[in-house]
Amino acid sequence: MARKKLNIGLFGFGCVGNGLYEVLHKTPTMHATIHKICVKDRQKKRPISMEHFTFRPEDILDDPNINVVVELIDDSEAAFHIVSAALSRKKAVVSANKKMLAERFGELLDLQKKNKVPLLYEAATCASIPVIRNLEEYYNNDLLESIEGIVNGSTNYILTKTIAENLSYQQALQQAQALGFAESNPTLDTAGWDAKYKLIVLLLHAFGIVTLPQDIFHFGIERIGEPEIKYAKEKGLKIKLVAHAYRNEAGKIVAFVAPQFVNSHNRLFGVDEVFNGVVAKTAFADQQFFVGKGAGAYPTASAVLSDISALSYDYKYEYRKMQMPTTLEADENIVLPVYFRHQNKDTENIKRYFLTIDELFSTPKYAYTNGSITLQNLKKLMVQPLTEWSFLIRDEHV
Ligand SMILES: NC(=O)c1ccc[n+]([C@@H]2O[C@H](COP(=O)([O-])OP(=O)(O)OC[C@H]3O[C@@H](n4cnc5c(N)ncnc54)[C@H](OP(=O)(O)O)[C@@H]3O)[C@@H](O)[C@H]2O)c1
């Protein structure tokens, strides 16, 4: 099959946009050239000649010679306008913007269908790991039971550095930012939003579920303190921010993002620094484990490049799993194994929220409750007027 010649209009020339420019020039076999680059800041110094740049989106969107728009900007609202305008003008689109996807999937699916043009976004989840295309193509037959993953490189980097190398939280965050791993707004990473956006993308391709950020529970790494780090070290555990999606016995999907103690039986135990890892479990193949760099200019650009290459032979996502009637489980039916730290004086109140208690222990300052709790009760507990609390999921891998 002859490959199409692609004329690219690129939006964004930051960490990933610049990375893509370099990666594309080092890949002469690609039938793709960047025609024009649209950026925002007129004062910024650029590493390549200014003749490549424009500040007017129309110079790309209205150019009939440009047949592919690659959107690599850090503003999800502006990204939606660019992507929807490009699709409406029947230009194929590649994006890395998980926030835009998670917030606007419904409209973006409609636009693809209506205009019969593809939108690809492999770089939006786990950067260099080809997880979306695998979920879309390979896991289309064998019944997928679960996906469990470290999907945010920046928080994994921070957790690795603070726990294994005793760096302060602030030092580790600054390093992640300097290396281009962190989002422009780091709270998106540290509060767990970014991991949730990626989980929403994964849910569509794993289980055919279209959902919105407000329907998925997430919790980040900001409440992890010295007691959790000490506990992990004493028990030989690591702390990871983990995205979960699994089919329960009722056939419904449980999905959430939360920090977790990870034991050495879990494949995610060895996924450190900026690496991401995803464990997929199916009915017949058992476990498969994907690992690769989850952020950074070149790893992310490599996934964008792969999407551009796929467009040259007219690849598009089929979204076949959307035909299957799968729904999300309600909070009151989701039972989670948790570790909960709180001020010692609150113990009797806290206990009432748990379904079962496996272990209670305390120090002069804190009390610790290890037990099982419904997601509904966990949410109630989190809005109690407590001070200095923290919670993590406990690992049940044996
Ligand atoms: N960095 C990573 O490791 C990584 C990994 C996976 C996915 N992503 C995703 O990739 C995308 C880009 O991230 P990044 O790290 O490359 O961001 P970045 O370094 O902050 O660069 C953002 C770029 O977007 C441009 N921009 C912002 N608003 C614009 C607008 N309205 N019109 C035109 N250009 C605009 C900026 O222009 P100026 O240059 O003029 O300021 C800049 O060039 C984001 O969606 C991010 O979530 C990043």
PDB file of C-alpha atoms and ligand atoms in Angstrom, residues 11-17 38-42 44 46 55 57 71-75 78 82 96-99 123-124 127 180-184 194 198 294-297 300, ligand 1:
ATOM      1  CA  PHE A  11       0.771  23.687  17.107  1.00  0.00           C
ATOM      2  CA  GLY A  12       3.217  24.142  20.003  1.00  0.00           C
ATOM      3  CA  PHE A  13       7.001  24.179  20.002  1.00  0.00           C
ATOM      4  CA  GLY A  14       7.749  23.449  23.647  1.00  0.00           C
ATOM      5  CA  CYS A  15       9.241  20.294  25.122  1.00  0.00           C
ATOM      6  CA  VAL A  16       7.332  17.839  22.904  1.00  0.00           C
ATOM      7  CA  GLY A  17       6.915  20.030  19.793  1.00  0.00           C
ATOM      8  CA  CYS A  38       1.963  27.919  15.321  1.00  0.00           C
ATOM      9  CA  VAL A  39       3.063  29.214  18.742  1.00  0.00           C
ATOM     10  CA  LYS A  40       1.832  31.875  21.147  1.00  0.00           C
ATOM     11  CA  ASP A  41       4.610  33.983  22.638  1.00  0.00           C
ATOM     12  CA  ARG A  42       5.951  36.551  20.168  1.00  0.00           C
ATOM     13  CA  LYS A  44      10.314  33.958  22.922  1.00  0.00           C
ATOM     14  CA  ARG A  46      13.245  29.984  18.974  1.00  0.00           C
ATOM     15  CA  PHE A  55       1.113  33.199  15.554  1.00  0.00           C
ATOM     16  CA  PRO A  57      -3.901  29.467  13.860  1.00  0.00           C
ATOM     17  CA  GLU A  71      -1.484  19.601  18.379  1.00  0.00           C
ATOM     18  CA  LEU A  72       1.178  19.822  21.112  1.00  0.00           C
ATOM     19  CA  ILE A  73       0.170  22.804  23.237  1.00  0.00           C
ATOM     20  CA  ASP A  74      -0.277  23.017  26.997  1.00  0.00           C
ATOM     21  CA  ASP A  75      -3.719  24.663  27.045  1.00  0.00           C
ATOM     22  CA  ALA A  78      -7.313  26.246  23.126  1.00  0.00           C
ATOM     23  CA  ILE A  82      -7.712  23.873  17.310  1.00  0.00           C
ATOM     24  CA  ALA A  96      -0.899  14.459  23.097  1.00  0.00           C
ATOM     25  CA  ASN A  97      -3.420  16.383  25.167  1.00  0.00           C
ATOM     26  CA  LYS A  98      -5.027  13.982  27.659  1.00  0.00           C
ATOM     27  CA  LYS A  99      -6.829  16.768  29.535  1.00  0.00           C
ATOM     28  CA  ALA A 123       1.343  10.070  23.252  1.00  0.00           C
ATOM     29  CA  ALA A 124      -1.491  11.166  25.547  1.00  0.00           C
ATOM     30  CA  ALA A 127       4.105   8.645  26.334  1.00  0.00           C
ATOM     31  CA  GLY A 180      10.590  18.408  31.035  1.00  0.00           C
ATOM     32  CA  PHE A 181       8.639  15.585  32.775  1.00  0.00           C
ATOM     33  CA  ALA A 182       6.181  17.760  34.682  1.00  0.00           C
ATOM     34  CA  GLU A 183       3.092  19.499  33.288  1.00  0.00           C
ATOM     35  CA  SER A 184       3.310  23.322  33.033  1.00  0.00           C
ATOM     36  CA  ASP A 194      -3.084  13.892  34.882  1.00  0.00           C
ATOM     37  CA  LYS A 198      -5.002   9.152  31.122  1.00  0.00           C
ATOM     38  CA  GLY A 294       6.302   8.021  30.399  1.00  0.00           C
ATOM     39  CA  ALA A 295       7.415  11.607  29.761  1.00  0.00           C
ATOM     40  CA  GLY A 296      10.146  13.736  28.241  1.00  0.00           C
ATOM     41  CA  ALA A 297      10.730  15.285  24.831  1.00  0.00           C
ATOM     42  CA  THR A 300       6.723  11.513  23.884  1.00  0.00           C
TER      43      THR A 300
HETATM   44  N1  LIG B   1       6.275  16.988  28.415  1.00  0.00           N
HETATM   45  C1  LIG B   1       5.969  15.711  28.434  1.00  0.00           C
HETATM   46  O1  LIG B   1       6.751  14.855  28.854  1.00  0.00           O
HETATM   47  C2  LIG B   1       4.620  15.250  27.908  1.00  0.00           C
HETATM   48  C3  LIG B   1       4.339  13.882  27.889  1.00  0.00           C
HETATM   49  C4  LIG B   1       3.126  13.451  27.357  1.00  0.00           C
HETATM   50  C5  LIG B   1       2.203  14.375  26.891  1.00  0.00           C
HETATM   51  N2  LIG B   1       2.495  15.709  26.963  1.00  0.00           N
HETATM   52  C6  LIG B   1       1.495  16.651  26.457  1.00  0.00           C
HETATM   53  O2  LIG B   1       2.028  17.324  25.326  1.00  0.00           O
HETATM   54  C7  LIG B   1       1.487  18.645  25.241  1.00  0.00           C
HETATM   55  C8  LIG B   1       2.628  19.659  25.173  1.00  0.00           C
HETATM   56  O3  LIG B   1       3.386  19.561  26.353  1.00  0.00           O
HETATM   57  P1  LIG B   1       4.828  20.252  26.476  1.00  0.00           P
HETATM   58  O4  LIG B   1       5.466  19.637  27.670  1.00  0.00           O
HETATM   59  O5  LIG B   1       5.546  20.219  25.176  1.00  0.00           O
HETATM   60  O6  LIG B   1       4.392  21.768  26.821  1.00  0.00           O
HETATM   61  P2  LIG B   1       5.329  23.061  26.870  1.00  0.00           P
HETATM   62  O7  LIG B   1       6.772  22.690  26.879  1.00  0.00           O
HETATM   63  O8  LIG B   1       4.815  23.913  27.982  1.00  0.00           O
HETATM   64  O9  LIG B   1       5.029  23.808  25.484  1.00  0.00           O
HETATM   65  C9  LIG B   1       3.774  24.281  25.180  1.00  0.00           C
HETATM   66  C10 LIG B   1       3.777  24.915  23.811  1.00  0.00           C
HETATM   67  O10 LIG B   1       2.427  25.251  23.484  1.00  0.00           O
HETATM   68  C11 LIG B   1       2.412  26.553  22.926  1.00  0.00           C
HETATM   69  N3  LIG B   1       1.084  27.132  23.095  1.00  0.00           N
HETATM   70  C12 LIG B   1       0.362  27.290  24.235  1.00  0.00           C
HETATM   71  N4  LIG B   1      -0.851  27.829  23.965  1.00  0.00           N
HETATM   72  C13 LIG B   1      -0.889  27.995  22.618  1.00  0.00           C
HETATM   73  C14 LIG B   1      -1.855  28.492  21.719  1.00  0.00           C
HETATM   74  N5  LIG B   1      -3.057  28.913  22.154  1.00  0.00           N
HETATM   75  N6  LIG B   1      -1.565  28.508  20.396  1.00  0.00           N
HETATM   76  C15 LIG B   1      -0.367  28.093  19.933  1.00  0.00           C
HETATM   77  N7  LIG B   1       0.593  27.593  20.740  1.00  0.00           N
HETATM   78  C16 LIG B   1       0.339  27.555  22.068  1.00  0.00           C
HETATM   79  C17 LIG B   1       3.513  27.285  23.653  1.00  0.00           C
HETATM   80  O11 LIG B   1       3.858  28.392  22.863  1.00  0.00           O
HETATM   81  P3  LIG B   1       5.087  29.359  23.211  1.00  0.00           P
HETATM   82  O12 LIG B   1       6.313  28.564  22.835  1.00  0.00           O
HETATM   83  O13 LIG B   1       4.872  30.533  22.326  1.00  0.00           O
HETATM   84  O14 LIG B   1       5.005  29.650  24.688  1.00  0.00           O
HETATM   85  C18 LIG B   1       4.596  26.205  23.705  1.00  0.00           C
HETATM   86  O15 LIG B   1       5.349  26.188  22.512  1.00  0.00           O
HETATM   87  C19 LIG B   1       0.568  18.805  26.483  1.00  0.00           C
HETATM   88  O16 LIG B   1      -0.736  18.472  26.127  1.00  0.00           O
HETATM   89  C20 LIG B   1       1.103  17.754  27.446  1.00  0.00           C
HETATM   90  O17 LIG B   1       0.126  17.291  28.352  1.00  0.00           O
HETATM   91  C21 LIG B   1       3.686  16.170  27.455  1.00  0.00           C
END
